[in-house]
One Martini backbone bead per residue (centre of mass of N, CA, C, O) as a GRO file, in nm:
protein
   78
    1UNK     BB    1   9.781  12.140   6.866
    2UNK     BB    2  10.065  12.300   6.943
    3UNK     BB    3  10.301  12.419   7.154
    4UNK     BB    4  10.362  12.669   6.983
    5UNK     BB    5  10.068  12.779   6.982
    6UNK     BB    6  10.045  12.807   7.285
    7UNK     BB    7  10.275  13.012   7.308
    8UNK     BB    8  10.153  13.226   7.114
    9UNK     BB    9   9.882  13.239   7.314
   10UNK     BB   10   9.986  13.230   7.621
   11UNK     BB   11   9.933  12.926   7.750
   12UNK     BB   12  10.250  12.904   7.732
   13UNK     BB   13  10.545  12.916   7.939
   14UNK     BB   14  10.868  12.961   7.951
   15UNK     BB   15  11.080  12.773   8.188
   16UNK     BB   16  11.364  12.810   8.400
   17UNK     BB   17  11.500  12.638   8.632
   18UNK     BB   18  11.633  12.645   8.929
   19UNK     BB   19  11.827  12.501   9.156
   20UNK     BB   20  11.636  12.555   9.395
   21UNK     BB   21  11.382  12.429   9.271
   22UNK     BB   22  11.496  12.145   9.234
   23UNK     BB   23  11.581  12.096   9.529
   24UNK     BB   24  11.296  12.130   9.644
   25UNK     BB   25  11.163  11.892   9.500
   26UNK     BB   26  11.362  11.676   9.613
   27UNK     BB   27  11.298  11.741   9.911
   28UNK     BB   28  11.002  11.663   9.902
   29UNK     BB   29  11.052  11.373   9.823
   30UNK     BB   30  11.215  11.292  10.073
   31UNK     BB   31  11.000  11.363  10.281
   32UNK     BB   32  10.779  11.169  10.166
   33UNK     BB   33  10.941  10.906  10.193
   34UNK     BB   34  10.943  10.925  10.502
   35UNK     BB   35  10.630  10.965  10.560
   36UNK     BB   36  10.528  10.684  10.431
   37UNK     BB   37  10.653  10.521  10.703
   38UNK     BB   38  10.438  10.596  10.892
   39UNK     BB   39  10.291  10.485  11.151
   40UNK     BB   40   9.924  10.500  11.161
   41UNK     BB   41   9.872  10.532  10.878
   42UNK     BB   42   9.694  10.495  10.628
   43UNK     BB   43   9.755  10.330  10.337
   44UNK     BB   44   9.637  10.549  10.142
   45UNK     BB   45   9.818  10.780  10.249
   46UNK     BB   46  10.090  10.648  10.202
   47UNK     BB   47  10.053  10.625   9.899
   48UNK     BB   48  10.008  10.928   9.838
   49UNK     BB   49  10.284  11.017   9.942
   50UNK     BB   50  10.455  10.839   9.751
   51UNK     BB   51  10.338  10.954   9.491
   52UNK     BB   52  10.433  11.245   9.540
   53UNK     BB   53  10.731  11.179   9.541
   54UNK     BB   54  10.741  11.090   9.245
   55UNK     BB   55  10.638  11.351   9.120
   56UNK     BB   56  10.861  11.541   9.230
   57UNK     BB   57  11.101  11.393   9.109
   58UNK     BB   58  11.009  11.417   8.816
   59UNK     BB   59  10.992  11.724   8.808
   60UNK     BB   60  11.290  11.769   8.874
   61UNK     BB   61  11.404  11.623   8.624
   62UNK     BB   62  11.259  11.790   8.411
   63UNK     BB   63  11.367  12.064   8.510
   64UNK     BB   64  11.670  11.952   8.450
   65UNK     BB   65  11.663  11.818   8.165
   66UNK     BB   66  11.595  11.507   8.199
   67UNK     BB   67  11.653  11.176   8.065
   68UNK     BB   68  11.552  10.834   8.027
   69UNK     BB   69  11.651  10.587   7.864
   70UNK     BB   70  11.580  10.264   7.799
   71UNK     BB   71  11.888  10.183   7.863
   72UNK     BB   72  11.950  10.393   8.131
   73UNK     BB   73  12.066  10.647   8.029
   74UNK     BB   74  12.163  10.974   8.076
   75UNK     BB   75  12.017  11.267   7.927
   76UNK     BB   76  12.024  11.570   7.759
   77UNK     BB   77  11.792  11.806   7.673
   78UNK     BB   78  11.801  12.053   7.408
   0.00000   0.00000   0.00000
């Protein structure tokens, strides 16, 4: 089953993120990167917070329609 068929069945809805949504995701990532360095938290919690920071940053980049090619240069996905 293709993504187009999911969209035709209304199981998937196209969404264009706003600048505020992208900045919010990146802000959450920054917050979590700071929080994962808090001493006194168990290491598994610190890892979970750092992992969430990476997820939010990735979501922000995808929402901004950016991809990183294997060569390392950033391209816009049309």
